[in-house]
């Protein structure tokens, strides 16, 4: 749970979002079967997916195997319309090799690897997957792509700021990345994301608040109390679902939180999201009895004891 981390939808769509799920919880709809990966046409004899340094080419190129609007990199590129901090984003950057991505937290499964995000492009695609998930039910709206770009741009910079914190909270962004012998771009490699926050409870806090509904204005931690972990922003690209990506990211998140001293790990889920609740139950999450404390009629709090 990161205070101030949730980016509110633009006012013009705020009303349309009423009744939809809170960000950070697995979407209730489990989507379609996976698409077959297809390499992108190369400009250097087929050795690389993309062999040019031109961002304009990256914007125009087709990227088969990406979900919905990620198929058009133009939609995933931040624009100067939204004032943001400078970054070194290059959307034709190749995915780091296993040797280059030397991470403290890593889990191999099937043709994927779950690990920490290590470069700006991975943080950006993580932010974009969240934007797609946030506006998924409004995919037919005329202006939704513009709202998604703004949402992703804001989340990208907020995410990097959270992960750079050195005191009080340990924030980790995990990504699930394709792990094969092809030289892929980062844009065509990241298929899932999840966030972990490990910290001591705040004064007056017993359980993590629902995403975006923290009522604690006091940011004084209680180091005499054991640390806990809180998981948010579980997202998987639509074409890559039903391949164990979410479950393996969750298992890695539990290990990472435990290594950082968390005794209990929490996550919110919609009460009627039966597929997600079944997944969490299989992993070992159990319903938390809040002892009469106020909670949303739509969400329930689950915990996992390490």
PDB file of N, CA, C and O in Angstrom, residues 239-266:
ATOM      1  N   UNK A 239      -3.674 -11.519 -23.856  1.00  0.00           N
ATOM      2  CA  UNK A 239      -3.308 -12.663 -24.690  1.00  0.00           C
ATOM      3  C   UNK A 239      -2.465 -13.688 -23.940  1.00  0.00           C
ATOM      4  O   UNK A 239      -2.299 -14.824 -24.399  1.00  0.00           O
ATOM      5  N   UNK A 240      -1.935 -13.339 -22.761  1.00  0.00           N
ATOM      6  CA  UNK A 240      -1.031 -14.232 -22.028  1.00  0.00           C
ATOM      7  C   UNK A 240      -1.669 -14.840 -20.794  1.00  0.00           C
ATOM      8  O   UNK A 240      -0.982 -15.496 -20.008  1.00  0.00           O
ATOM      9  N   UNK A 241      -2.959 -14.666 -20.608  1.00  0.00           N
ATOM     10  CA  UNK A 241      -3.599 -15.208 -19.424  1.00  0.00           C
ATOM     11  C   UNK A 241      -3.774 -16.720 -19.524  1.00  0.00           C
ATOM     12  O   UNK A 241      -3.618 -17.311 -20.569  1.00  0.00           O
ATOM     13  N   UNK A 242      -4.072 -17.336 -18.367  1.00  0.00           N
ATOM     14  CA  UNK A 242      -4.258 -18.791 -18.258  1.00  0.00           C
ATOM     15  C   UNK A 242      -2.968 -19.558 -18.545  1.00  0.00           C
ATOM     16  O   UNK A 242      -2.985 -20.661 -19.075  1.00  0.00           O
ATOM     17  N   UNK A 243      -1.837 -18.981 -18.193  1.00  0.00           N
ATOM     18  CA  UNK A 243      -0.555 -19.670 -18.365  1.00  0.00           C
ATOM     19  C   UNK A 243       0.243 -19.704 -17.053  1.00  0.00           C
ATOM     20  O   UNK A 243       1.442 -19.955 -17.068  1.00  0.00           O
ATOM     21  N   UNK A 244      -0.411 -19.445 -15.941  1.00  0.00           N
ATOM     22  CA  UNK A 244       0.258 -19.493 -14.651  1.00  0.00           C
ATOM     23  C   UNK A 244       1.102 -18.275 -14.344  1.00  0.00           C
ATOM     24  O   UNK A 244       1.900 -18.299 -13.394  1.00  0.00           O
ATOM     25  N   UNK A 245       0.931 -17.191 -15.109  1.00  0.00           N
ATOM     26  CA  UNK A 245       1.769 -15.999 -14.908  1.00  0.00           C
ATOM     27  C   UNK A 245       1.430 -15.316 -13.589  1.00  0.00           C
ATOM     28  O   UNK A 245       2.317 -14.987 -12.792  1.00  0.00           O
ATOM     29  N   UNK A 246       0.152 -15.103 -13.321  1.00  0.00           N
ATOM     30  CA  UNK A 246      -0.245 -14.433 -12.082  1.00  0.00           C
ATOM     31  C   UNK A 246       0.178 -15.241 -10.856  1.00  0.00           C
ATOM     32  O   UNK A 246       0.705 -14.689  -9.884  1.00  0.00           O
ATOM     33  N   UNK A 247      -0.040 -16.555 -10.883  1.00  0.00           N
ATOM     34  CA  UNK A 247       0.299 -17.376  -9.716  1.00  0.00           C
ATOM     35  C   UNK A 247       1.796 -17.372  -9.447  1.00  0.00           C
ATOM     36  O   UNK A 247       2.226 -17.298  -8.290  1.00  0.00           O
ATOM     37  N   UNK A 248       2.621 -17.416 -10.488  1.00  0.00           N
ATOM     38  CA  UNK A 248       4.066 -17.407 -10.281  1.00  0.00           C
ATOM     39  C   UNK A 248       4.571 -16.043  -9.824  1.00  0.00           C
ATOM     40  O   UNK A 248       5.510 -15.957  -9.024  1.00  0.00           O
ATOM     41  N   UNK A 249       3.957 -14.961 -10.299  1.00  0.00           N
ATOM     42  CA  UNK A 249       4.318 -13.646  -9.779  1.00  0.00           C
ATOM     43  C   UNK A 249       3.950 -13.530  -8.303  1.00  0.00           C
ATOM     44  O   UNK A 249       4.702 -12.963  -7.502  1.00  0.00           O
ATOM     45  N   UNK A 250       2.793 -14.082  -7.926  1.00  0.00           N
ATOM     46  CA  UNK A 250       2.371 -14.039  -6.529  1.00  0.00           C
ATOM     47  C   UNK A 250       3.329 -14.828  -5.640  1.00  0.00           C
ATOM     48  O   UNK A 250       3.688 -14.384  -4.550  1.00  0.00           O
ATOM     49  N   UNK A 251       3.756 -16.004  -6.100  1.00  0.00           N
ATOM     50  CA  UNK A 251       4.693 -16.809  -5.319  1.00  0.00           C
ATOM     51  C   UNK A 251       6.028 -16.091  -5.149  1.00  0.00           C
ATOM     52  O   UNK A 251       6.631 -16.115  -4.072  1.00  0.00           O
ATOM     53  N   UNK A 252       6.495 -15.437  -6.212  1.00  0.00           N
ATOM     54  CA  UNK A 252       7.731 -14.671  -6.109  1.00  0.00           C
ATOM     55  C   UNK A 252       7.546 -13.481  -5.172  1.00  0.00           C
ATOM     56  O   UNK A 252       8.446 -13.152  -4.377  1.00  0.00           O
ATOM     57  N   UNK A 253       6.388 -12.841  -5.227  1.00  0.00           N
ATOM     58  CA  UNK A 253       6.111 -11.701  -4.351  1.00  0.00           C
ATOM     59  C   UNK A 253       6.121 -12.129  -2.887  1.00  0.00           C
ATOM     60  O   UNK A 253       6.628 -11.409  -2.018  1.00  0.00           O
ATOM     61  N   UNK A 254       5.573 -13.299  -2.592  1.00  0.00           N
ATOM     62  CA  UNK A 254       5.577 -13.808  -1.221  1.00  0.00           C
ATOM     63  C   UNK A 254       7.008 -14.028  -0.747  1.00  0.00           C
ATOM     64  O   UNK A 254       7.381 -13.661   0.375  1.00  0.00           O
ATOM     65  N   UNK A 255       7.839 -14.623  -1.603  1.00  0.00           N
ATOM     66  CA  UNK A 255       9.248 -14.851  -1.245  1.00  0.00           C
ATOM     67  C   UNK A 255       9.966 -13.525  -1.016  1.00  0.00           C
ATOM     68  O   UNK A 255      10.725 -13.378  -0.048  1.00  0.00           O
ATOM     69  N   UNK A 256       9.735 -12.544  -1.912  1.00  0.00           N
ATOM     70  CA  UNK A 256      10.405 -11.250  -1.783  1.00  0.00           C
ATOM     71  C   UNK A 256       9.974 -10.532  -0.512  1.00  0.00           C
ATOM     72  O   UNK A 256      10.797  -9.942   0.197  1.00  0.00           O
ATOM     73  N   UNK A 257       8.678 -10.576  -0.203  1.00  0.00           N
ATOM     74  CA  UNK A 257       8.193  -9.929   1.011  1.00  0.00           C
ATOM     75  C   UNK A 257       8.774 -10.596   2.257  1.00  0.00           C
ATOM     76  O   UNK A 257       9.151  -9.917   3.217  1.00  0.00           O
ATOM     77  N   UNK A 258       8.863 -11.918   2.237  1.00  0.00           N
ATOM     78  CA  UNK A 258       9.428 -12.645   3.376  1.00  0.00           C
ATOM     79  C   UNK A 258      10.891 -12.291   3.579  1.00  0.00           C
ATOM     80  O   UNK A 258      11.346 -12.100   4.719  1.00  0.00           O
ATOM     81  N   UNK A 259      11.651 -12.198   2.489  1.00  0.00           N
ATOM     82  CA  UNK A 259      13.066 -11.848   2.583  1.00  0.00           C
ATOM     83  C   UNK A 259      13.256 -10.442   3.147  1.00  0.00           C
ATOM     84  O   UNK A 259      14.315 -10.133   3.710  1.00  0.00           O
ATOM     85  N   UNK A 260      12.240  -9.578   2.995  1.00  0.00           N
ATOM     86  CA  UNK A 260      12.321  -8.217   3.520  1.00  0.00           C
ATOM     87  C   UNK A 260      11.672  -8.078   4.889  1.00  0.00           C
ATOM     88  O   UNK A 260      11.428  -6.959   5.355  1.00  0.00           O
ATOM     89  N   UNK A 261      11.374  -9.215   5.531  1.00  0.00           N
ATOM     90  CA  UNK A 261      10.923  -9.183   6.916  1.00  0.00           C
ATOM     91  C   UNK A 261       9.437  -9.187   7.150  1.00  0.00           C
ATOM     92  O   UNK A 261       8.994  -9.035   8.297  1.00  0.00           O
ATOM     93  N   UNK A 262       8.614  -9.370   6.112  1.00  0.00           N
ATOM     94  CA  UNK A 262       7.158  -9.370   6.296  1.00  0.00           C
ATOM     95  C   UNK A 262       6.695 -10.679   6.921  1.00  0.00           C
ATOM     96  O   UNK A 262       7.066 -11.761   6.462  1.00  0.00           O
ATOM     97  N   UNK A 263       5.889 -10.564   7.971  1.00  0.00           N
ATOM     98  CA  UNK A 263       5.336 -11.753   8.614  1.00  0.00           C
ATOM     99  C   UNK A 263       3.987 -12.136   8.024  1.00  0.00           C
ATOM    100  O   UNK A 263       3.618 -13.309   8.001  1.00  0.00           O
ATOM    101  N   UNK A 264       3.242 -11.156   7.578  1.00  0.00           N
ATOM    102  CA  UNK A 264       1.959 -11.397   6.916  1.00  0.00           C
ATOM    103  C   UNK A 264       1.910 -10.601   5.623  1.00  0.00           C
ATOM    104  O   UNK A 264       2.487  -9.515   5.535  1.00  0.00           O
ATOM    105  N   UNK A 265       1.222 -11.147   4.634  1.00  0.00           N
ATOM    106  CA  UNK A 265       1.100 -10.500   3.334  1.00  0.00           C
ATOM    107  C   UNK A 265      -0.385 -10.380   3.014  1.00  0.00           C
ATOM    108  O   UNK A 265      -1.142 -11.357   3.138  1.00  0.00           O
ATOM    109  N   UNK A 266      -0.805  -9.183   2.593  1.00  0.00           N
ATOM    110  CA  UNK A 266      -2.220  -8.904   2.366  1.00  0.00           C
ATOM    111  C   UNK A 266      -2.486  -8.552   0.911  1.00  0.00           C
ATOM    112  O   UNK A 266      -1.618  -8.048   0.195  1.00  0.00           O
TER     113      UNK A 266
END
